[in-house]
Coordinates of C-alpha atoms in Angstrom, one line a residue:
M10 CA 119.1 -77.2 -31.0
L11 CA 120.1 -73.6 -30.2
G12 CA 117.7 -71.5 -28.7
Y13 CA 117.0 -69.0 -26.1
Q14 CA 116.9 -69.3 -22.3
L15 CA 116.7 -67.7 -19.1
V16 CA 119.8 -68.0 -17.1
Q17 CA 120.4 -66.5 -13.2
D18 CA 123.8 -65.5 -13.1
Q19 CA 125.2 -63.9 -9.7
R20 CA 128.4 -61.6 -10.1
L21 CA 130.2 -59.0 -7.6
K22 CA 130.5 -55.8 -8.7
L23 CA 132.0 -52.5 -7.5
A24 CA 129.8 -49.4 -8.5
I25 CA 131.3 -45.8 -7.8
T26 CA 128.6 -43.4 -8.0
P27 CA 129.0 -39.8 -9.1
E28 CA 129.1 -38.8 -5.5
L29 CA 132.0 -41.2 -4.6
K30 CA 133.8 -40.0 -7.7
Q31 CA 133.2 -36.3 -6.3
S32 CA 134.5 -37.0 -2.9
I33 CA 137.6 -38.8 -4.2
H34 CA 138.2 -36.1 -6.4
I35 CA 137.9 -33.3 -3.6
L36 CA 140.2 -35.1 -1.2
S37 CA 142.7 -35.3 -3.9
L38 CA 142.6 -31.2 -4.7
P39 CA 145.4 -29.3 -3.3
G40 CA 144.0 -26.4 -1.2
D41 CA 144.2 -23.4 -4.0
E42 CA 142.6 -25.8 -6.7
L43 CA 139.9 -26.8 -3.9
L44 CA 138.8 -23.1 -3.5
Q45 CA 138.6 -23.0 -7.5
Y46 CA 136.7 -26.0 -7.5
L47 CA 134.3 -24.6 -5.1
Q48 CA 134.1 -21.4 -6.8
E49 CA 133.1 -23.4 -9.4
Q50 CA 130.4 -25.6 -7.9
A51 CA 129.1 -22.1 -6.1
T52 CA 128.5 -20.6 -9.5
E53 CA 126.1 -23.8 -10.7
N54 CA 124.6 -24.1 -7.2
P55 CA 122.6 -21.1 -6.1
V56 CA 121.9 -22.6 -2.8
L57 CA 125.9 -23.1 -2.0
E58 CA 127.8 -20.2 -0.2
L59 CA 131.2 -19.9 0.2
E60 CA 133.1 -17.9 2.4
I61 CA 136.9 -17.1 2.6
R62 CA 138.5 -15.0 4.8
R63 CA 140.8 -12.3 3.3
E64 CA 144.4 -11.9 4.6
T65 CA 144.0 -8.1 4.6
P66 CA 142.3 -6.6 7.2
V67 CA 139.0 -6.2 6.0
S68 CA 135.7 -8.0 6.8
D69 CA 135.0 -11.4 5.8
A70 CA 133.5 -11.7 2.6
T71 CA 131.1 -14.0 1.2
I72 CA 131.9 -15.6 -2.1
G73 CA 130.0 -17.4 -4.3
R74 CA 126.1 -16.3 -3.0
G75 CA 124.0 -16.8 -5.9
G76 CA 127.4 -17.7 -8.3
G77 CA 128.0 -14.2 -8.8
S78 CA 131.1 -13.4 -7.4
L79 CA 134.7 -14.7 -7.8
A80 CA 136.6 -16.4 -5.1
M81 CA 139.9 -15.1 -4.2
D82 CA 142.7 -16.3 -6.1
P83 CA 145.7 -17.0 -3.6
F84 CA 148.1 -16.4 -6.5
L85 CA 146.5 -13.3 -7.3
N86 CA 149.7 -11.1 -6.4
A87 CA 152.0 -13.4 -8.0
A88 CA 154.5 -11.5 -10.3
G89 CA 153.6 -11.7 -14.2
R90 CA 155.1 -13.5 -16.9
Q91 CA 158.9 -12.3 -17.8
D92 CA 160.1 -12.4 -21.4
T93 CA 161.7 -15.6 -23.1
M94 CA 165.2 -15.5 -24.2
E95 CA 164.2 -15.6 -27.5
E96 CA 162.2 -12.6 -27.1
K97 CA 165.0 -10.5 -24.9
L98 CA 167.5 -11.8 -28.3
L99 CA 164.8 -10.4 -30.8
S100 CA 164.5 -7.1 -28.9
Q101 CA 168.6 -6.9 -29.8
L102 CA 168.2 -8.1 -33.1
R103 CA 165.5 -5.7 -34.3
L104 CA 167.9 -2.3 -33.3
L105 CA 170.6 -3.7 -35.6
S106 CA 168.6 -2.9 -38.7
L107 CA 169.3 -6.2 -40.4
P108 CA 168.2 -7.1 -44.0
P109 CA 164.7 -8.7 -44.0
A110 CA 166.4 -12.4 -45.3
V111 CA 169.5 -12.0 -42.1
F112 CA 167.0 -11.1 -39.6
K113 CA 164.8 -14.1 -40.7
A114 CA 167.4 -16.6 -40.4
A115 CA 169.0 -15.1 -37.0
A116 CA 165.6 -15.1 -35.3
Y117 CA 164.8 -18.6 -36.5
M118 CA 168.5 -19.5 -35.1
A119 CA 167.5 -17.7 -31.3
G120 CA 164.0 -19.6 -31.1
N121 CA 166.3 -23.1 -31.6
L122 CA 168.6 -22.0 -28.9
N123 CA 168.8 -24.5 -26.0
D124 CA 168.3 -23.5 -22.4
D125 CA 172.1 -23.0 -21.8
G126 CA 171.9 -20.5 -25.1
Y127 CA 173.9 -23.1 -27.5
L128 CA 172.6 -23.5 -31.0
D129 CA 172.5 -27.2 -31.3
V130 CA 170.9 -27.3 -34.6
P131 CA 173.2 -27.8 -37.5
L132 CA 173.4 -24.9 -40.4
A133 CA 172.8 -27.0 -43.0
E134 CA 169.4 -28.5 -41.6
I135 CA 168.8 -24.7 -41.0
G136 CA 169.6 -23.6 -45.0
K137 CA 167.3 -26.4 -45.7
R138 CA 164.3 -25.5 -43.5
L139 CA 164.8 -21.9 -44.6
N140 CA 165.9 -22.4 -48.4
V141 CA 168.9 -20.1 -47.8
G142 CA 172.7 -20.4 -48.6
E143 CA 175.3 -20.8 -46.2
P144 CA 177.0 -17.5 -46.3
L145 CA 173.6 -15.8 -45.2
L146 CA 173.2 -18.2 -42.2
E147 CA 176.7 -17.6 -41.5
L148 CA 176.3 -13.8 -41.1
A149 CA 173.0 -14.3 -39.5
L150 CA 175.1 -16.5 -36.9
E151 CA 177.4 -14.0 -36.5
K152 CA 174.9 -11.4 -35.5
L153 CA 173.5 -13.6 -33.2
Q154 CA 176.4 -14.2 -31.8
S155 CA 177.5 -10.4 -31.3
L156 CA 174.7 -10.0 -29.0
E157 CA 174.3 -9.8 -25.1
P158 CA 175.2 -11.6 -22.9
A159 CA 178.9 -12.7 -24.6
G160 CA 179.1 -16.1 -25.9
I161 CA 175.3 -16.6 -26.8
A162 CA 174.9 -19.0 -29.6
G163 CA 178.2 -21.1 -29.6
R164 CA 177.6 -23.9 -31.2
D165 CA 179.9 -25.8 -28.3
L166 CA 181.6 -24.9 -25.1
R167 CA 184.9 -23.9 -27.2
E168 CA 183.3 -21.9 -29.4
C169 CA 180.7 -20.4 -26.5
L170 CA 184.4 -19.3 -24.3
R171 CA 186.1 -18.3 -27.5
L172 CA 183.3 -15.7 -28.2
Q173 CA 183.6 -14.3 -24.8
I174 CA 187.3 -14.2 -24.7
V175 CA 187.5 -12.5 -28.2
R176 CA 184.9 -9.9 -26.9
D177 CA 186.8 -9.2 -23.6
P178 CA 189.0 -5.9 -24.0
K179 CA 191.5 -7.6 -21.5
P180 CA 191.6 -11.1 -21.7
V181 CA 194.3 -13.3 -19.9
P182 CA 197.2 -14.0 -22.3
F183 CA 197.3 -17.7 -23.6
A184 CA 193.5 -18.0 -22.5
L185 CA 192.6 -18.1 -26.2
D186 CA 195.1 -20.8 -27.5
V187 CA 194.2 -23.2 -24.5
V188 CA 190.5 -23.0 -25.4
E189 CA 191.3 -23.5 -29.2
G190 CA 193.8 -26.6 -28.5
Y191 CA 193.8 -27.6 -25.2
M192 CA 190.2 -28.0 -23.8
Q193 CA 190.8 -31.4 -22.8
D194 CA 193.8 -30.8 -20.6
A195 CA 192.0 -27.6 -19.0
A196 CA 189.2 -30.0 -18.1
S197 CA 191.6 -32.0 -16.3
G198 CA 193.6 -29.5 -15.4
N199 CA 197.1 -30.7 -16.7
V200 CA 198.5 -27.3 -16.4
G201 CA 202.4 -29.4 -17.0
R202 CA 201.3 -30.1 -20.7
I203 CA 199.4 -26.9 -21.5
A204 CA 202.6 -24.9 -20.1
S205 CA 204.9 -27.6 -22.3
E206 CA 202.8 -27.3 -25.5
L207 CA 202.8 -23.7 -25.4
R208 CA 206.2 -23.0 -24.3
I209 CA 204.9 -20.8 -21.4
T210 CA 205.6 -20.8 -17.8
K211 CA 203.1 -22.9 -15.4
E212 CA 202.1 -19.9 -13.6
Q213 CA 201.1 -18.4 -16.7
A214 CA 199.2 -21.6 -17.5
V215 CA 197.2 -21.4 -14.2
R216 CA 196.1 -17.9 -14.7
A217 CA 194.8 -18.7 -18.0
L218 CA 193.0 -21.7 -16.6
Q219 CA 191.7 -19.6 -13.6
Y220 CA 190.5 -17.1 -16.3
I221 CA 188.6 -19.7 -18.3
R222 CA 187.3 -21.3 -15.6
S223 CA 185.7 -17.6 -14.5
L224 CA 184.1 -17.5 -17.9
N225 CA 180.2 -18.3 -18.3
P226 CA 179.7 -21.8 -19.7
R227 CA 175.8 -21.6 -19.7
P228 CA 175.5 -17.9 -20.9
G229 CA 171.4 -18.7 -21.6
T230 CA 170.9 -19.0 -17.9
A231 CA 171.2 -15.1 -18.4
L232 CA 168.2 -14.5 -20.6
G233 CA 166.5 -17.2 -19.1
V234 CA 163.2 -16.8 -17.8
F235 CA 162.9 -17.7 -13.7
E236 CA 159.6 -19.6 -13.2
P237 CA 159.3 -19.2 -9.7
Q238 CA 157.2 -21.7 -7.7
F239 CA 154.5 -20.1 -5.9
I240 CA 153.4 -22.5 -3.2
V241 CA 150.3 -22.4 -0.8
P242 CA 150.7 -24.9 2.3
D243 CA 147.6 -27.2 3.0
A244 CA 149.0 -27.8 6.4
V245 CA 151.1 -26.1 9.0
V246 CA 153.3 -27.8 11.5
E247 CA 154.3 -26.1 14.6
R248 CA 156.8 -27.1 17.0
H249 CA 156.7 -26.2 20.9
A250 CA 157.9 -27.3 24.0
E251 CA 155.3 -30.1 24.7
G252 CA 156.2 -31.4 21.2
F253 CA 153.9 -30.2 17.9
T254 CA 150.8 -29.4 16.5
V255 CA 149.0 -29.8 13.3
L256 CA 146.8 -27.1 11.7
L257 CA 145.1 -27.2 8.5
H258 CA 146.3 -23.6 6.4
R259 CA 143.2 -21.2 5.8
S260 CA 143.1 -22.6 2.0
S261 CA 142.3 -26.0 3.4
L262 CA 139.4 -24.7 5.3
P263 CA 136.6 -23.1 3.1
R264 CA 133.7 -22.2 5.1
L265 CA 130.8 -23.7 2.8
S266 CA 126.6 -23.3 3.6
I267 CA 123.6 -23.8 2.4
S268 CA 121.4 -20.8 2.0
G269 CA 117.7 -20.8 3.2
E270 CA 116.6 -17.9 1.0
Y271 CA 115.8 -20.2 -1.9
R272 CA 113.5 -22.3 0.1
L273 CA 111.4 -19.4 1.1
W274 CA 111.5 -18.5 -2.6
A275 CA 110.2 -21.8 -3.6
K276 CA 107.5 -21.6 -1.0
K277 CA 106.3 -18.2 -2.3
H278 CA 106.3 -20.0 -6.0
P279 CA 104.6 -23.4 -4.9
S280 CA 105.5 -25.1 -8.2
A281 CA 106.4 -28.7 -8.4
E282 CA 109.2 -28.0 -10.8
A283 CA 110.6 -24.9 -8.5
M284 CA 110.5 -27.6 -5.5
S285 CA 112.2 -30.1 -7.1
Y286 CA 115.1 -28.2 -8.5
V287 CA 115.7 -26.5 -5.2
D288 CA 115.6 -30.2 -3.6
R289 CA 118.3 -31.4 -5.8
C290 CA 120.4 -28.3 -5.4
V291 CA 120.1 -28.6 -1.3
K292 CA 121.3 -32.2 -1.7
S293 CA 124.1 -31.7 -4.0
A294 CA 125.3 -29.0 -1.6
A295 CA 124.9 -30.9 1.6
W296 CA 127.2 -33.5 -0.2
L297 CA 129.6 -31.2 -1.5
V298 CA 129.8 -30.0 2.1
R299 CA 129.8 -33.5 3.6
C300 CA 133.1 -34.0 1.3
V301 CA 134.9 -31.1 2.5
E302 CA 134.1 -31.7 5.9
M303 CA 135.5 -35.4 5.2
R304 CA 138.7 -33.9 3.7
K305 CA 139.6 -32.0 6.4
A306 CA 139.7 -34.6 8.9
T307 CA 141.6 -37.0 6.4
L308 CA 143.8 -34.5 5.8
L309 CA 144.5 -33.9 9.5
K310 CA 144.6 -37.1 10.6
V311 CA 147.1 -38.4 7.8
V312 CA 149.2 -35.1 8.5
H313 CA 149.1 -35.8 12.2
A314 CA 150.4 -39.4 12.0
M315 CA 153.2 -38.9 9.6
M316 CA 154.4 -36.1 11.9
E317 CA 154.1 -38.6 14.8
E318 CA 156.3 -40.6 12.7
Q319 CA 158.8 -38.1 11.8
R320 CA 159.0 -36.5 15.3
E321 CA 163.0 -36.4 15.0
F322 CA 162.3 -34.2 11.8
V323 CA 160.3 -31.5 13.6
S324 CA 163.2 -31.2 16.2
D325 CA 166.1 -31.8 14.2
G326 CA 165.4 -31.0 10.3
V327 CA 166.1 -33.3 7.0
K328 CA 168.7 -35.4 9.1
G329 CA 166.1 -36.4 11.8
L330 CA 164.1 -38.4 8.8
R331 CA 163.0 -41.8 9.0
P332 CA 162.1 -44.3 6.7
M333 CA 158.1 -44.2 6.2
T334 CA 155.7 -45.5 3.8
L335 CA 152.2 -45.2 2.7
N336 CA 151.4 -48.7 4.3
K337 CA 152.8 -47.9 7.4
I338 CA 150.6 -44.6 7.8
S339 CA 147.2 -46.3 6.3
Q340 CA 147.8 -49.4 9.1
K341 CA 148.1 -46.9 11.6
L342 CA 144.9 -45.2 11.0
N343 CA 143.1 -48.0 9.7
M344 CA 142.6 -46.4 6.2
H345 CA 143.0 -47.5 2.7
E346 CA 146.5 -47.1 1.0
S347 CA 145.1 -45.3 -1.9
T348 CA 143.4 -42.8 0.4
V349 CA 146.5 -41.8 2.3
S350 CA 148.1 -41.5 -1.3
R351 CA 145.2 -39.2 -2.5
A352 CA 145.3 -37.4 0.8
V353 CA 149.5 -36.4 0.3
N354 CA 149.6 -36.2 -3.2
G355 CA 150.1 -32.7 -4.2
K356 CA 150.0 -31.1 -1.2
F357 CA 152.4 -29.3 1.1
A358 CA 153.3 -28.7 4.7
L359 CA 155.0 -25.6 6.3
T360 CA 157.3 -26.9 8.7
P361 CA 159.8 -25.3 11.3
H362 CA 162.5 -26.2 8.8
G363 CA 160.5 -24.9 5.8
V364 CA 158.0 -25.7 2.9
F365 CA 157.9 -29.6 1.9
P366 CA 155.4 -31.8 0.0
L367 CA 153.9 -34.3 1.6
K368 CA 155.8 -37.0 -0.6
Y369 CA 158.7 -36.1 0.7
F370 CA 158.5 -37.8 3.9
F371 CA 157.8 -41.1 2.3
A372 CA 161.2 -42.5 1.7
A373 CA 162.9 -45.9 1.7
G374 CA 165.1 -47.3 4.5
V375 CA 168.7 -48.1 4.6
A376 CA 170.2 -50.4 7.4
S377 CA 171.9 -49.1 10.0
S378 CA 174.7 -50.9 12.6
D379 CA 172.1 -50.8 15.2
G380 CA 169.8 -53.5 13.1
G381 CA 167.1 -50.2 12.1
L382 CA 166.7 -48.1 9.2
A383 CA 167.9 -44.8 8.1
S384 CA 166.0 -42.6 5.9
S385 CA 167.5 -42.7 2.4
R386 CA 167.2 -38.6 2.2
M387 CA 169.1 -38.4 5.3
V388 CA 171.6 -40.5 3.9
K389 CA 171.8 -38.1 1.0
A390 CA 171.9 -34.9 3.0
R391 CA 174.8 -36.3 5.2
I392 CA 176.7 -37.2 1.8
K393 CA 176.0 -33.7 0.6
E394 CA 177.1 -32.2 3.9
M395 CA 180.8 -34.3 3.6
I396 CA 181.5 -33.2 0.4
D397 CA 180.9 -29.4 1.0
A398 CA 182.9 -29.5 4.1
E399 CA 185.7 -31.8 2.2
D400 CA 189.3 -30.6 1.3
K401 CA 188.8 -29.7 -2.4
S402 CA 192.7 -30.7 -3.0
R403 CA 191.9 -34.3 -1.6
P404 CA 188.3 -34.9 -2.1
Y405 CA 186.8 -37.8 -1.0
S406 CA 186.2 -40.9 -2.7
D407 CA 183.1 -42.8 -3.0
Q408 CA 185.1 -45.5 -0.8
N409 CA 185.7 -42.7 1.6
I410 CA 182.4 -41.9 1.7
T411 CA 181.2 -45.4 2.4
D412 CA 183.8 -45.6 5.7
L413 CA 183.0 -42.6 7.0
L414 CA 179.4 -43.5 6.8
A415 CA 179.7 -46.7 8.5
L416 CA 181.6 -44.7 11.5
E417 CA 178.1 -43.1 12.0
G418 CA 176.2 -46.6 11.9
I419 CA 175.1 -46.4 8.3
R420 CA 175.9 -49.6 6.2
L421 CA 176.0 -48.6 2.6
S422 CA 177.9 -50.4 -0.3
R423 CA 180.4 -48.1 -2.6
R424 CA 177.9 -48.4 -5.4
A425 CA 174.9 -47.2 -3.4
V426 CA 177.0 -44.1 -2.4
A427 CA 177.9 -43.4 -6.3
K428 CA 174.2 -43.6 -6.9
Y429 CA 173.3 -41.2 -4.2
R430 CA 176.0 -39.0 -5.4
E431 CA 174.9 -38.9 -8.9
E432 CA 171.1 -38.1 -8.0
L433 CA 172.5 -35.1 -6.0
R434 CA 174.3 -34.0 -9.3
I435 CA 177.7 -34.1 -7.6
M436 CA 180.7 -35.1 -9.4
S437 CA 183.1 -37.7 -8.4
S438 CA 186.3 -37.0 -6.5
S439 CA 188.1 -36.5 -9.6
G440 CA 186.5 -34.2 -11.1
R441 CA 186.0 -32.0 -7.7
K442 CA 189.7 -31.9 -7.3
N443 CA 191.3 -28.5 -7.1
K444 CA 194.5 -29.1 -9.3
I445 CA 195.3 -25.8 -9.6

C-alpha cells in the first residue's frame, strides 16, 4: 500500500546569502560604477557616510551624509552628445525647401544609410514602405546625393566615387571612365589594361588611378558621430629604478564610515522600533565597509601579481608581454579563478605605456625556439611592425613573415600568421602591393 512516511535525507547545498552576493557584486564593479553604487547605498542607509576627495583644490567634501548629497561623477566634464549623421543630413535637407513627399522620402533614406554613408536598401523596398512611385524616389535620392559630403547616399562604391568626380570642378581626365567601366582593374592596379582599353598613355592611367585613390570611399565617416571612450583606471602602475609599484586609483578608494549621530538619536528616542531600525542600518553599513575593504585588498593583490608576471611589459611595453592565464594568477595568490576573473573584469590599469584593460594582459602562448612561450599579443604587435616597415613595392607574404619570426625564435605556421594578420585587419601581400 502507498502511504506517507518520514524519511531522513542528507544533502549538501551551497547557499549564497544576500551579503555574499553583495560582496561579489562590489568586487566585480569598476571604480566609477562602484562610486555610483555606494552613493545609492548611502542614500538608502542614513548611518553610512561616503567621502570622495575632489580633484579640484578644495577641501574634502562629505558625500552622502544623511542621503542628501550626490557623489561626484568622474565623467562630469565629459563632452556632450553630438548630432548623428541622420540629423546632420536632415538639417541640410530642410534648407532645400523640398515638397513634403520628396522630403519625407529623402529623410527616410537618410535614416537608412549605413555607417559608411551608403544606401543599401533597394528603392523598390523603400517605395513599398512609403507607398510612393519610383520617379519620386529617384528625385529624393538625387536631392540626398547633392548634400555634403560628396558621395553620400551612393548605393555602391562605383556610384559613390562617380558622385565625387562629377562634383569636382577639376577632375583628372579619364577618372570617370575608369570608375564606370574598369573598377576591377583599378582595384588590382592593372594600369596596362586600362590604358589599352581607353586608348590613353600609361602616365594618364596612373594619374587617373592616383586621383581615384585620393577620393573618400566612406563619406559617412565625415558625418558619423565619434563616440570617445572615457575611462577611469582602477589601478596605477608606476615604474622606477628598483622595479615598479601598484597603487589603486582614487576612484577605487572611497572613504566609508558609520555615523554615530543616529545612535545618539536612538538613545534620545528610546523605542524598540527606532533601536531595531538603527541596528539594522549599522549592521548593513558595517558589512558594506568590510566588502569595500576586501575589494581594495583583492584588487591590489591581483594587479600586483599580474605585473610581477609581466615585468618585461612594465619596462619594454607590448613587445615584453608574456603568456598568462587566470589560473596562473589564481594559483599564485591561492585564490579561486572566478575571484580573479571578477577582480579584472571591466577594469583598467594606467601603466607607463598607456591605459590597458586588465584582461589585455591575459593571452595564450606561442611556442618559441628556446622551449618557452611568447604572448600572442606580442606576436601580433611584431607582425604589425614588420608590415608597417616593409617595402610596399615588395610586401612580405605570410610565408616571409613566418620565416622572419622563426629567425627571432618564434615558431608559427603560415596559417597562424595569416590568422593573426586577418585579426589585425591587414590585407594580404597582393592587396598591400603598390603597383603604380
